[in-house]
PDB file of C-alpha atoms in Angstrom:
ATOM      1  CA  MET A   1     148.422 222.162 121.713  1.00 51.00           C
ATOM      2  CA  VAL A   2     146.452 224.077 119.197  1.00 57.00           C
ATOM      3  CA  VAL A   3     145.431 220.556 117.778  1.00 59.00           C
ATOM      4  CA  ARG A   4     144.116 219.519 121.170  1.00 62.00           C
ATOM      5  CA  ARG A   5     141.857 222.482 121.306  1.00 58.00           C
ATOM      6  CA  PHE A   6     139.873 221.624 118.119  1.00 59.00           C
ATOM      7  CA  THR A   7     139.580 218.042 119.127  1.00 64.00           C
ATOM      8  CA  GLN A   8     138.481 217.947 122.616  1.00 71.00           C
ATOM      9  CA  GLY A   9     135.644 219.807 124.608  1.00 77.00           C
ATOM     10  CA  PHE A  10     132.885 222.177 123.539  1.00 81.00           C
ATOM     11  CA  TYR A  11     135.199 223.527 120.849  1.00 79.00           C
ATOM     12  CA  GLY A  12     135.884 220.077 119.442  1.00 80.00           C
ATOM     13  CA  TYR A  13     132.357 219.372 119.303  1.00 83.00           C
ATOM     14  CA  ALA A  14     131.662 222.555 117.581  1.00 85.00           C
ATOM     15  CA  PHE A  15     134.252 222.347 115.076  1.00 84.00           C
ATOM     16  CA  ALA A  16     133.038 218.865 114.200  1.00 86.00           C
ATOM     17  CA  MET A  17     129.689 220.120 113.590  1.00 90.00           C
ATOM     18  CA  MET A  18     130.731 222.896 111.429  1.00 91.00           C
ATOM     19  CA  VAL A  19     132.824 220.360 109.305  1.00 92.00           C
ATOM     20  CA  CYS A  20     129.498 218.081 109.018  1.00 94.00           C
ATOM     21  CA  LEU A  21     127.258 220.948 107.839  1.00 93.00           C
ATOM     22  CA  ALA A  22     129.716 222.059 105.553  1.00 95.00           C
ATOM     23  CA  GLY A  23     129.517 218.606 104.093  1.00 93.00           C
ATOM     24  CA  VAL A  24     126.067 218.385 103.852  1.00 93.00           C
ATOM     25  CA  GLY A  25     126.034 221.949 102.212  1.00 90.00           C
ATOM     26  CA  VAL A  26     128.476 220.842  99.744  1.00 91.00           C
ATOM     27  CA  PHE A  27     126.412 217.754  98.997  1.00 90.00           C
ATOM     28  CA  LEU A  28     123.243 219.489  98.514  1.00 85.00           C
ATOM     29  CA  LEU A  29     124.833 222.011  96.065  1.00 87.00           C
ATOM     30  CA  VAL A  30     126.476 219.289  94.010  1.00 88.00           C
ATOM     31  CA  THR A  31     123.250 217.215  93.652  1.00 85.00           C
ATOM     32  CA  PRO A  32     120.795 217.265  91.022  1.00 82.00           C
ATOM     33  CA  GLN A  33     117.773 218.396  91.872  1.00 80.00           C
ATOM     34  CA  SER A  34     114.763 218.321  89.824  1.00 78.00           C
ATOM     35  CA  ARG A  35     111.618 220.395  90.397  1.00 78.00           C
ATOM     36  CA  THR A  36     109.633 218.800  87.495  1.00 80.00           C
ATOM     37  CA  GLU A  37     106.795 216.297  88.114  1.00 79.00           C
ATOM     38  CA  HIS A  38     107.567 212.670  87.555  1.00 82.00           C
ATOM     39  CA  ILE A  39     104.758 209.948  86.799  1.00 87.00           C
ATOM     40  CA  PRO A  40     105.497 206.869  85.813  1.00 92.00           C
ATOM     41  CA  LYS A  41     103.623 206.150  82.485  1.00 95.00           C
ATOM     42  CA  VAL A  42     102.682 202.924  81.284  1.00 97.00           C
ATOM     43  CA  ASP A  43     101.874 201.799  77.820  1.00 96.00           C
ATOM     44  CA  TYR A  44      98.558 199.747  78.000  1.00 97.00           C
ATOM     45  CA  SER A  45      98.166 198.708  74.217  1.00 96.00           C
ATOM     46  CA  ILE A  46      99.526 194.891  74.862  1.00 95.00           C
ATOM     47  CA  ASP A  47      96.814 194.405  77.745  1.00 96.00           C
ATOM     48  CA  VAL A  48      94.448 195.717  75.273  1.00 96.00           C
ATOM     49  CA  ALA A  49      95.291 193.144  72.844  1.00 96.00           C
ATOM     50  CA  ASN A  50      95.579 190.468  75.157  1.00 95.00           C
ATOM     51  CA  MET A  51      92.014 191.537  76.631  1.00 96.00           C
ATOM     52  CA  ARG A  52      90.419 191.364  73.192  1.00 96.00           C
ATOM     53  CA  ARG A  53      92.031 187.933  72.565  1.00 94.00           C
ATOM     54  CA  ASP A  54      91.516 186.292  75.990  1.00 92.00           C
ATOM     55  CA  ALA A  55      88.442 187.857  77.400  1.00 95.00           C
ATOM     56  CA  PRO A  56      84.871 185.975  76.718  1.00 94.00           C
ATOM     57  CA  TYR A  57      83.221 189.412  76.279  1.00 95.00           C
ATOM     58  CA  GLN A  58      84.012 192.438  74.123  1.00 92.00           C
ATOM     59  CA  VAL A  59      86.437 194.681  75.790  1.00 97.00           C
ATOM     60  CA  TRP A  60      85.912 198.531  76.514  1.00 97.00           C
ATOM     61  CA  SER A  61      89.045 200.640  76.476  1.00 97.00           C
ATOM     62  CA  PRO A  62      89.598 204.603  76.160  1.00 97.00           C
ATOM     63  CA  ALA A  63      89.596 205.382  72.554  1.00 95.00           C
ATOM     64  CA  SER A  64      92.384 207.985  73.525  1.00 94.00           C
ATOM     65  CA  VAL A  65      94.014 209.092  76.375  1.00 96.00           C
ATOM     66  CA  LEU A  66      92.573 212.530  77.707  1.00 96.00           C
ATOM     67  CA  ALA A  67      94.825 215.606  77.503  1.00 96.00           C
ATOM     68  CA  ASN A  68      97.467 215.875  80.439  1.00 95.00           C
ATOM     69  CA  TRP A  69      96.374 212.456  81.782  1.00 97.00           C
ATOM     70  CA  VAL A  70      99.062 209.900  82.530  1.00 97.00           C
ATOM     71  CA  PRO A  71      98.357 206.035  82.408  1.00 98.00           C
ATOM     72  CA  THR A  72      99.907 204.881  85.368  1.00 98.00           C
ATOM     73  CA  SER A  73      98.832 200.966  85.780  1.00 98.00           C
ATOM     74  CA  SER A  74      97.391 198.321  83.717  1.00 98.00           C
ATOM     75  CA  ARG A  75      96.608 194.792  84.843  1.00 97.00           C
ATOM     76  CA  MET A  76      94.806 191.985  83.423  1.00 96.00           C
ATOM     77  CA  THR A  77      94.018 188.989  85.826  1.00 95.00           C
ATOM     78  CA  LYS A  78      92.509 185.718  85.384  1.00 93.00           C
ATOM     79  CA  GLY A  79      90.285 184.048  88.115  1.00 92.00           C
ATOM     80  CA  LYS A  80      87.508 182.373  89.205  1.00 89.00           C
ATOM     81  CA  ASP A  81      84.311 184.212  90.367  1.00 82.00           C
ATOM     82  CA  SER A  82      82.155 183.002  93.547  1.00 80.00           C
ATOM     83  CA  GLU A  83      80.476 180.182  91.358  1.00 82.00           C
ATOM     84  CA  GLY A  84      83.902 178.722  90.257  1.00 86.00           C
ATOM     85  CA  LYS A  85      83.501 180.231  86.760  1.00 90.00           C
ATOM     86  CA  ALA A  86      86.576 181.314  85.003  1.00 93.00           C
ATOM     87  CA  THR A  87      86.681 185.327  84.788  1.00 95.00           C
ATOM     88  CA  VAL A  88      89.011 187.952  83.177  1.00 96.00           C
ATOM     89  CA  THR A  89      89.563 191.432  84.827  1.00 97.00           C
ATOM     90  CA  TRP A  90      91.463 194.344  83.621  1.00 98.00           C
ATOM     91  CA  ARG A  91      92.106 197.285  85.633  1.00 98.00           C
ATOM     92  CA  LEU A  92      93.366 200.769  83.984  1.00 98.00           C
ATOM     93  CA  GLY A  93      94.759 203.479  86.310  1.00 98.00           C
ATOM     94  CA  PHE A  94      95.267 207.120  85.501  1.00 98.00           C
ATOM     95  CA  ALA A  95      96.671 210.143  87.096  1.00 98.00           C
ATOM     96  CA  THR A  96      94.079 212.828  85.618  1.00 97.00           C
ATOM     97  CA  ALA A  97      95.049 216.245  84.714  1.00 96.00           C
ATOM     98  CA  LYS A  98      94.092 217.760  88.163  1.00 95.00           C
ATOM     99  CA  ARG A  99      96.651 214.774  89.560  1.00 95.00           C
ATOM    100  CA  ALA A 100      93.880 213.129  91.196  1.00 97.00           C
ATOM    101  CA  HIS A 101      93.385 209.210  90.499  1.00 98.00           C
ATOM    102  CA  ALA A 102      91.064 207.353  88.307  1.00 98.00           C
ATOM    103  CA  LEU A 103      90.612 203.818  87.399  1.00 98.00           C
ATOM    104  CA  ILE A 104      88.541 201.482  84.592  1.00 98.00           C
ATOM    105  CA  ALA A 105      87.756 198.326  85.911  1.00 98.00           C
ATOM    106  CA  GLN A 106      85.777 195.592  84.014  1.00 98.00           C
ATOM    107  CA  SER A 107      85.095 191.991  84.240  1.00 97.00           C
ATOM    108  CA  ASP A 108      82.774 189.177  83.680  1.00 96.00           C
ATOM    109  CA  GLU A 109      82.698 188.059  87.140  1.00 95.00           C
ATOM    110  CA  ARG A 110      79.356 186.963  88.567  1.00 92.00           C
ATOM    111  CA  PRO A 111      77.384 188.391  90.599  1.00 93.00           C
ATOM    112  CA  ALA A 112      78.323 191.356  88.649  1.00 95.00           C
ATOM    113  CA  ALA A 113      77.139 193.458  91.719  1.00 95.00           C
ATOM    114  CA  GLY A 114      79.968 191.938  94.005  1.00 94.00           C
ATOM    115  CA  PHE A 115      82.423 193.056  91.643  1.00 96.00           C
ATOM    116  CA  ALA A 116      80.957 196.343  91.368  1.00 97.00           C
ATOM    117  CA  ASN A 117      80.567 196.728  95.181  1.00 97.00           C
ATOM    118  CA  ARG A 118      84.136 195.742  95.578  1.00 96.00           C
ATOM    119  CA  MET A 119      85.499 198.275  92.748  1.00 97.00           C
ATOM    120  CA  ALA A 120      83.394 200.916  94.080  1.00 97.00           C
ATOM    121  CA  ASN A 121      83.624 200.251  97.495  1.00 96.00           C
ATOM    122  CA  SER A 122      79.990 200.939  98.316  1.00 95.00           C
ATOM    123  CA  ASP A 123      76.845 199.105  97.409  1.00 94.00           C
ATOM    124  CA  ARG A 124      74.734 202.275  97.644  1.00 94.00           C
ATOM    125  CA  PRO A 125      73.615 203.859  94.535  1.00 94.00           C
ATOM    126  CA  GLN A 126      73.341 207.924  95.080  1.00 94.00           C
ATOM    127  CA  GLY A 127      71.318 208.562  91.687  1.00 94.00           C
ATOM    128  CA  SER A 128      72.339 208.092  88.149  1.00 96.00           C
ATOM    129  CA  LEU A 129      74.397 210.244  85.465  1.00 96.00           C
ATOM    130  CA  GLN A 130      73.860 210.445  81.517  1.00 96.00           C
ATOM    131  CA  ILE A 131      77.059 210.089  79.680  1.00 97.00           C
ATOM    132  CA  ASP A 132      76.576 210.344  75.724  1.00 94.00           C
ATOM    133  CA  GLY A 133      73.214 208.755  76.067  1.00 94.00           C
ATOM    134  CA  VAL A 134      74.399 205.972  78.285  1.00 95.00           C
ATOM    135  CA  THR A 135      72.846 205.879  82.059  1.00 97.00           C
ATOM    136  CA  TRP A 136      75.814 205.268  84.556  1.00 98.00           C
ATOM    137  CA  GLU A 137      74.851 204.620  88.343  1.00 98.00           C
ATOM    138  CA  LYS A 138      76.751 206.779  90.591  1.00 98.00           C
ATOM    139  CA  ARG A 139      78.274 205.845  94.013  1.00 98.00           C
ATOM    140  CA  PHE A 140      80.410 207.818  96.572  1.00 97.00           C
ATOM    141  CA  ARG A 141      81.751 206.678  99.746  1.00 96.00           C
ATOM    142  CA  GLU A 142      82.797 209.770 101.596  1.00 94.00           C
ATOM    143  CA  ASP A 143      85.402 208.217 103.986  1.00 96.00           C
ATOM    144  CA  LYS A 144      87.662 207.283 101.113  1.00 95.00           C
ATOM    145  CA  ASN A 145      86.844 210.480  98.993  1.00 96.00           C
ATOM    146  CA  GLN A 146      85.888 207.826  96.286  1.00 98.00           C
ATOM    147  CA  ARG A 147      83.622 208.326  93.601  1.00 98.00           C
ATOM    148  CA  SER A 148      82.431 205.823  91.198  1.00 98.00           C
ATOM    149  CA  LEU A 149      80.315 205.104  87.936  1.00 98.00           C
ATOM    150  CA  VAL A 150      78.906 201.983  87.488  1.00 98.00           C
ATOM    151  CA  GLN A 151      77.458 200.226  84.487  1.00 97.00           C
ATOM    152  CA  VAL A 152      76.245 196.603  84.324  1.00 97.00           C
ATOM    153  CA  LEU A 153      75.854 195.158  80.961  1.00 96.00           C
ATOM    154  CA  PRO A 154      74.821 191.536  80.047  1.00 95.00           C
ATOM    155  CA  ASP A 155      78.282 189.996  79.759  1.00 95.00           C
ATOM    156  CA  VAL A 156      80.479 192.625  81.528  1.00 97.00           C
ATOM    157  CA  THR A 157      80.529 194.895  84.383  1.00 98.00           C
ATOM    158  CA  LEU A 158      82.169 198.371  84.039  1.00 98.00           C
ATOM    159  CA  VAL A 159      83.520 200.575  86.952  1.00 98.00           C
ATOM    160  CA  VAL A 160      84.918 204.076  86.729  1.00 98.00           C
ATOM    161  CA  THR A 161      86.371 204.828  90.041  1.00 98.00           C
ATOM    162  CA  GLY A 162      88.773 206.966  91.839  1.00 98.00           C
ATOM    163  CA  THR A 163      89.481 210.127  93.781  1.00 98.00           C
ATOM    164  CA  ALA A 164      88.992 212.423  90.958  1.00 98.00           C
ATOM    165  CA  GLN A 165      85.809 214.592  90.606  1.00 97.00           C
ATOM    166  CA  TRP A 166      82.639 213.465  88.732  1.00 97.00           C
ATOM    167  CA  ASP A 167      83.384 215.602  85.809  1.00 97.00           C
ATOM    168  CA  GLU A 168      86.758 213.703  85.185  1.00 98.00           C
ATOM    169  CA  LEU A 169      85.210 210.492  85.862  1.00 98.00           C
ATOM    170  CA  SER A 170      82.494 211.331  83.421  1.00 98.00           C
ATOM    171  CA  ALA A 171      85.065 212.377  80.568  1.00 98.00           C
ATOM    172  CA  LEU A 172      86.914 209.044  81.063  1.00 98.00           C
ATOM    173  CA  ALA A 173      83.674 207.311  80.978  1.00 98.00           C
ATOM    174  CA  ALA A 174      82.805 209.127  77.657  1.00 98.00           C
ATOM    175  CA  THR A 175      86.228 207.603  76.098  1.00 97.00           C
ATOM    176  CA  LEU A 176      85.119 204.148  76.475  1.00 98.00           C
ATOM    177  CA  LYS A 177      84.768 202.203  73.226  1.00 97.00           C
ATOM    178  CA  GLN A 178      83.900 198.772  72.728  1.00 96.00           C
ATOM    179  CA  GLN A 179      86.656 197.049  70.972  1.00 95.00           C
ATOM    180  CA  THR A 180      86.195 194.131  68.618  1.00 92.00           C
ATOM    181  CA  LYS A 181      87.030 190.493  69.546  1.00 89.00           C
ATOM    182  CA  LEU A 182      90.522 189.222  68.321  1.00 86.00           C
ATOM    183  CA  THR A 183      90.846 185.551  67.496  1.00 76.00           C
TER     184      THR A 183
END
């Protein structure tokens, strides 16, 4: 008779609910919880070596990773531009110290403006910025909160872009150093 009271009707429902909630509570107590941030980190040194060997241009890479920045992605791709010529593109992404996103993209794709416009998501320059004596074109796409610095060189186009603020993008651009070609 007593068992029937806990298995039927409102009391049965309430008892089953209490058992379930107690089970969830025990589960939450014994499950390890981490309060520390975990951002996946990549080692992009192999991509730098591959780019130095395979790219027909001298590659630009950060001389060092900025303090509290985390390299999160690195991707080298070979393709063809609009004229059918072979191209080599490298994208290197970072989580910045302020935990925004920053990306370095470089390619020998032609026309250079097409690559720059696609990476910056904008074809409208909004002034320029001097970084270590080098002039970079500034672009901003408000609806995506995307800032970009563009530099078109004779053999490669460099784009530093992301949701990071101008000071962080400028710091990243300042770390870029031209690498010697590997044979």
